[in-house]
Each structure stands twice: as structure tokens, then as C-alpha cells.
Coordinates of C-alpha atoms and ligand atoms in Angstrom, one line a residue:
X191 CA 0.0 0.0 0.0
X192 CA 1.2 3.8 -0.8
X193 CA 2.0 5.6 2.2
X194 CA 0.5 9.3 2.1
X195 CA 3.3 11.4 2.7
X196 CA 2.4 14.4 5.0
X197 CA 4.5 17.8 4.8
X198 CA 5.5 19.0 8.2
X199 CA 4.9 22.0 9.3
X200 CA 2.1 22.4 7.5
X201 CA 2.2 26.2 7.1
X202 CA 5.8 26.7 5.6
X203 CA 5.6 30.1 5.4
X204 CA 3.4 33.5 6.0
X205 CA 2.8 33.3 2.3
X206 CA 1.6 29.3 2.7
X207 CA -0.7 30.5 5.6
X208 CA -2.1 33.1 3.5
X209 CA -2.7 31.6 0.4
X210 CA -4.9 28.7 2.4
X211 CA -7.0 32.1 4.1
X212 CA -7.7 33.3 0.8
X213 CA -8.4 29.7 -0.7
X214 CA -11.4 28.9 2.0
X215 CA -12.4 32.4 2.0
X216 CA -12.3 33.4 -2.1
X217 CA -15.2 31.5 -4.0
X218 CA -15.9 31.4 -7.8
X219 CA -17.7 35.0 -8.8
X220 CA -16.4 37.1 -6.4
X221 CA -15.0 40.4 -6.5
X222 CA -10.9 40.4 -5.3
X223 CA -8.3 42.8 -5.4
X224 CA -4.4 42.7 -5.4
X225 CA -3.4 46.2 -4.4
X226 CA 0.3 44.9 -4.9
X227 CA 0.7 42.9 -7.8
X228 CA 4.5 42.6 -7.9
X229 CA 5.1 39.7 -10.7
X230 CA 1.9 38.3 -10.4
X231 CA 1.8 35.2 -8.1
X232 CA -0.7 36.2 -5.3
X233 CA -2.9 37.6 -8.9
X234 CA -3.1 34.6 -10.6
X235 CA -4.0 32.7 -7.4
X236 CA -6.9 34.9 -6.7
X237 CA -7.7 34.5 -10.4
X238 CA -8.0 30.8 -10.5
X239 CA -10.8 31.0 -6.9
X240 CA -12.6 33.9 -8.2
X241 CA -13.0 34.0 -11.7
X242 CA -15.1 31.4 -13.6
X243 CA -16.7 31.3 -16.7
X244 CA -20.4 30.2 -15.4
X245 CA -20.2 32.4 -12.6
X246 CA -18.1 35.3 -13.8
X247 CA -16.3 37.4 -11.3
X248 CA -14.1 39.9 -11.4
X249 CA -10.0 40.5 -10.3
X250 CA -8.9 43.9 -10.0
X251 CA -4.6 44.0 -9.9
X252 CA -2.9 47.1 -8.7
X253 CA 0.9 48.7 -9.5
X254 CA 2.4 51.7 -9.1
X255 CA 5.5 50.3 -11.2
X256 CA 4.2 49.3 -14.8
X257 CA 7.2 46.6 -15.2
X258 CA 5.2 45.1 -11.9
X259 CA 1.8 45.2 -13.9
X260 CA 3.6 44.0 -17.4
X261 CA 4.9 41.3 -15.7
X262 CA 1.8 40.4 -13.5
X263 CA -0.3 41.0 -17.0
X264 CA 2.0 38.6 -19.0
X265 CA 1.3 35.5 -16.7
X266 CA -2.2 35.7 -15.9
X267 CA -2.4 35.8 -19.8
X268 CA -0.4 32.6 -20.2
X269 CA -1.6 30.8 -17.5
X270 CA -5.6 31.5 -17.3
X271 CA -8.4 30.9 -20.7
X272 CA -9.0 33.8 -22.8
X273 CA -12.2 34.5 -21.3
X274 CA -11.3 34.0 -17.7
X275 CA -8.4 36.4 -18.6
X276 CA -10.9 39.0 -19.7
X277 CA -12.0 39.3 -16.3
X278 CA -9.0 40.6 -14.7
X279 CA -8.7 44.4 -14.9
X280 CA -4.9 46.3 -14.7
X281 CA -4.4 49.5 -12.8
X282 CA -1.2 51.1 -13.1
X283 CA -1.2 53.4 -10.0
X284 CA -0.8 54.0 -6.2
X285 CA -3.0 52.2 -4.2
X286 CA -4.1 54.8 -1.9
X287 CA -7.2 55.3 -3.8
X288 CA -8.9 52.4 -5.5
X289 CA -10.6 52.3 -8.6
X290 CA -14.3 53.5 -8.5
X291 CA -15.2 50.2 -10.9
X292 CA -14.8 48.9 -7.2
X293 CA -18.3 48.7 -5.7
X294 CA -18.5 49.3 -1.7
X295 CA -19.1 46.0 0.2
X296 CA -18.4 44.3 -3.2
X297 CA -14.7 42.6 -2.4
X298 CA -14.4 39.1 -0.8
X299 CA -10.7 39.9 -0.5
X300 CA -8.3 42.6 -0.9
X301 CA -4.6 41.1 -0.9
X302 CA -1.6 43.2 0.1
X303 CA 2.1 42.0 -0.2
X304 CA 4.2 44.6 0.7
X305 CA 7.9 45.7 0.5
X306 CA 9.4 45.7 -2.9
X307 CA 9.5 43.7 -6.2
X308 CA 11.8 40.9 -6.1
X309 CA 14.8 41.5 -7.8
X310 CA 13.7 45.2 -8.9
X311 CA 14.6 48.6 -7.4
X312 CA 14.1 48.5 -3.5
X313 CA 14.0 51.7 -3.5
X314 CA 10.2 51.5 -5.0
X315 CA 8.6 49.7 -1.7
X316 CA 5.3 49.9 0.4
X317 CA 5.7 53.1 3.0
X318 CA 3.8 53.4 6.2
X319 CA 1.5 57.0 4.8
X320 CA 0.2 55.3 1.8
X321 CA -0.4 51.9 3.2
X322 CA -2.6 53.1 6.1
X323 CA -4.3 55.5 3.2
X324 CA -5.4 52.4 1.2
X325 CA -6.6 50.1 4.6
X326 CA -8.7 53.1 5.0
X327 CA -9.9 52.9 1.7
X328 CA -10.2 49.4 1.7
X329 CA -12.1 48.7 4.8
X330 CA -15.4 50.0 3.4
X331 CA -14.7 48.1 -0.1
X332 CA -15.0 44.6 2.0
X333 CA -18.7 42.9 1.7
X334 CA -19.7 41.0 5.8
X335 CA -17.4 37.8 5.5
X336 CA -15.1 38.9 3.6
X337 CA -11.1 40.1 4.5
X338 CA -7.6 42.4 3.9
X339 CA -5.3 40.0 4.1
X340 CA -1.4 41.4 4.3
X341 CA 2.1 40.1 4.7
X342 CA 4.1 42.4 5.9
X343 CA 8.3 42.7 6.4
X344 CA 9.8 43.6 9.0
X345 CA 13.1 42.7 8.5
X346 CA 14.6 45.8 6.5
X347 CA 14.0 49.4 7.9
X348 CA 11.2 50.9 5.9
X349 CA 9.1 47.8 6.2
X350 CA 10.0 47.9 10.0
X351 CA 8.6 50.9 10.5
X352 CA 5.8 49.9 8.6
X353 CA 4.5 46.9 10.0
X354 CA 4.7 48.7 13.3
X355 CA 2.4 51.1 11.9
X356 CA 0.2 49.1 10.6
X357 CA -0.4 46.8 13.6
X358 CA -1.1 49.8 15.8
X359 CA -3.9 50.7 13.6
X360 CA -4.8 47.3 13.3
X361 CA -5.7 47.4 17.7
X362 CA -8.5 50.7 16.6
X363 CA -10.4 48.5 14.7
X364 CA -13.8 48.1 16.0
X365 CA -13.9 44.4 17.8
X366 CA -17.8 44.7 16.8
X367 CA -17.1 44.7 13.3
X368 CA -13.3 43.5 12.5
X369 CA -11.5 40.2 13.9
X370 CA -8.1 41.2 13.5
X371 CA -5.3 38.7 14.0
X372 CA -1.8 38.8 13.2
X373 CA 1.0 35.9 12.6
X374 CA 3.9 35.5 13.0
X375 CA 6.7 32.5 13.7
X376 CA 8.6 33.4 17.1
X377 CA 11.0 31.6 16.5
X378 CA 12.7 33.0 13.5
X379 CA 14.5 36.4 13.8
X380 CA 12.6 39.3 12.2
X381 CA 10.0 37.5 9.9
X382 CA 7.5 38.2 8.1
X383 CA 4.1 38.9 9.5
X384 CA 0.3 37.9 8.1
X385 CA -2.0 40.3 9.3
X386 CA -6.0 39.0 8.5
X387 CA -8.7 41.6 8.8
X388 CA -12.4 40.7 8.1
X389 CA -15.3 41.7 8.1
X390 CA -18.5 40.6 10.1
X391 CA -20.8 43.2 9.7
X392 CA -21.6 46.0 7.3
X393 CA -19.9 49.1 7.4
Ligands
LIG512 C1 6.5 42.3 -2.7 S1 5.9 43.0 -4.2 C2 4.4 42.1 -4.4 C3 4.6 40.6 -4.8 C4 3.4 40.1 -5.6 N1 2.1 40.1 -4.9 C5 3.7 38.8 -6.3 O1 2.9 37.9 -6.2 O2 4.7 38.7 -7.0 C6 5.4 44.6 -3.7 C7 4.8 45.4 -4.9 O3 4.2 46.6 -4.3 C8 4.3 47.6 -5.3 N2 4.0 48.9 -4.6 C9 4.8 49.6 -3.8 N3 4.2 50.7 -3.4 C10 3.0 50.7 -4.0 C11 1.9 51.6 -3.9 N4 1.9 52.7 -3.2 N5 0.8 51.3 -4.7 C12 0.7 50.2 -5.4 N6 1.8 49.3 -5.5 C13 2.8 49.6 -4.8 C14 5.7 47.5 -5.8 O4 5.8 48.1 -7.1 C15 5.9 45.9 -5.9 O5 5.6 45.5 -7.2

């Protein structure tokens, strides 16, 4: 008989532990949003649990570097079926407003991986002002059971000083209408974090 082989632990990572969130949360149809769509992993995730051709759906993918949206553009476009493709819609631009195409309590998920692109200019990262400005935004954008899910990195100085921001305004959340919880493995020095915010009643 073929043993099953099990993969200990079973969350390898913040990104692991995030991508399962979104998985039981995201269903075929729904509205999602990557504010930070880097090279497009996280986007074509949320692609394949929200878009589907019986029930539509719709993926909105954020930039503010157009090499980031190019690149994100590119793989959604090899990997997904023309017409699940047509579904995803490309904003080159800082997400500290959203796009008014963006419904309030429309989004089952609104994705945010911070920092900077992976082998591009760290300069170009996530800062503390603008991410706050776009929670804001984003927190009346999420429909009752949906979330803001958001990895954050503290372990270079910008994204220090970011993550402590945005845990502090994580705690003045309502309790009535946000569970907030935050993750993080102790035991490794200065790693990333998963912050999960949803929603449980109506704004
Ligand atoms: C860590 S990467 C995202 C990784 C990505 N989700 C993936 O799957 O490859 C962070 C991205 O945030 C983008 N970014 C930084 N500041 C931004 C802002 N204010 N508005 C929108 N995007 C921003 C960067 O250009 C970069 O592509």
C-alpha cells in the first residue's frame, strides 16, 4: 500500500498560511483585489478561486510600477483561458485610492504584499502613509465575511517601521465589526508577519 506522505509543518511560510486564508475564503464570482501585484503570483491565485466562466467574477490588480503590472499582465495571460483572462482588470497606480469600478461591500478579498519587487529597485517599496491610506480605503470596499489579508516585512527598515504602523492601527479597529489577527513564527529572527482583517458586519 502507498503511504501518504504528510509535509510538516504544514504552514511553511506566512505566504503558505495566506494563500490557504484566501483559498477557504475566495469563491468562484467574487470580487478580489491585489493592491500589490509585484510579478503576479498572489494575482493569478486569486484568479484561479474567483474567476469562472459560469459564474463570472471579477480581479482587479494594482501597480504603481508598470514593469510590476507588465509582468503580472503577461502571466495571468499565459496561465488563465482567454475569457477568464478577460475578467482581470490592470491599474497602473498607487493604491491609496482604488478604482471606482470597485463597488462598496463588493470585495471578498483585498490582498496586500508589501515591500518591494523581487529582484527590482528597493527603493520602490510599500511606505507606512500610503499603506494606512489604502486600509482606510479598503475597509469600506470589504462585503460581511469577507477580509484584507497582508504580509508584511519587517526585517529591512522601511518595512519595520511599517509593520509597526500598521499593527497599531490594526488594535483601533472596531472588535464589533473587525477580527483582526496577526501571525507570525517566534522563533525566526525578524520575519515576516500575516496580518488577516475581516469583516462581520456591514460598514
Ligand atoms: C512584494 S511585491 C508584491 C509581490 C506580488 N504580490 C507577487 O505575487 O509577486 C510589492 C509590490 O508593491 C508595489 N508597490 C509599492 N508601493 C505601492 C503603492 N503605493 N501602490 C501600489 N503598488 C505599490 C511594488 O511596485 C511591488 O511590485
Amino acid at each position: 500500500m502507498k503511504m501518504q506522505r504528510t509535509r510538516f509543518p504544514l504552514f511553511q511560510s506566512h505566504l503558505d498560511l495566506a494563500h490557504a486564508y484566501w483559498t477557504s475564503l475566495v469563491k468562484p464570482g467574487d470580487c478580489v483585489v491585489d493592491a500589490t501585484s509585484g510579478n503576479g503570483h498572489d494575482a493569478l491565485l486569486l484568479a484561479r478561486l474567483a474567476l469562472s466562466k459560469e459564474k463570472g467574477g471579477a480581479l482587479i490588480v494594482i501597480d504603481k510600477q508598470l514593469q510590476a503590472l507588465e509582468e503580472t499582465k503577461k502571466r495571468l495571460s499565459c496561465e488563465l483561458e482567454n475569457d477568464i483572462f478577460k475578467l482581470a482588470h490592470f491599474f497602473h497606480q498607487c493604491h491609496s485610492a482604488f478604482p471606482s469600478c470597485i463597488s462598496p461591500v463588493s470585495a471578498s478579498m483585498i490582498v496586500y504584499n508589501l515591500g518591494y519587487l523581487p529582484k527590482g529597485n528597493k527603493e520602490i517599496t510599500t511606505k507606512s502613509e500610503t499603506t494606512i491610506k489604502s486600509l482606510e480605503a479598503a475597509l469600506p470596499l470589504i462585503r460581511v465575511g469577507g477580509a484584507i489579508s497582508i504580509t508584511c516585512y519587517p526585517g529591512h527598515a522601511e518595512g519595520k517601521k511599517e509593520t509597526e504602523a500598521i499593527l497599531e492601527w490594526a488594535k483601533s479597529l472596531s472588535p464589533q465589526q473587525w477580527s483582526c489577527c496577526h501571525h507570525q513564527w517566534m522563533n525566526r529572527y525578524e520575519s515576516p508577519g500575516l496580518l488577516l482583517i475581516q469583516s462581520y458586519l456591514e460598514s
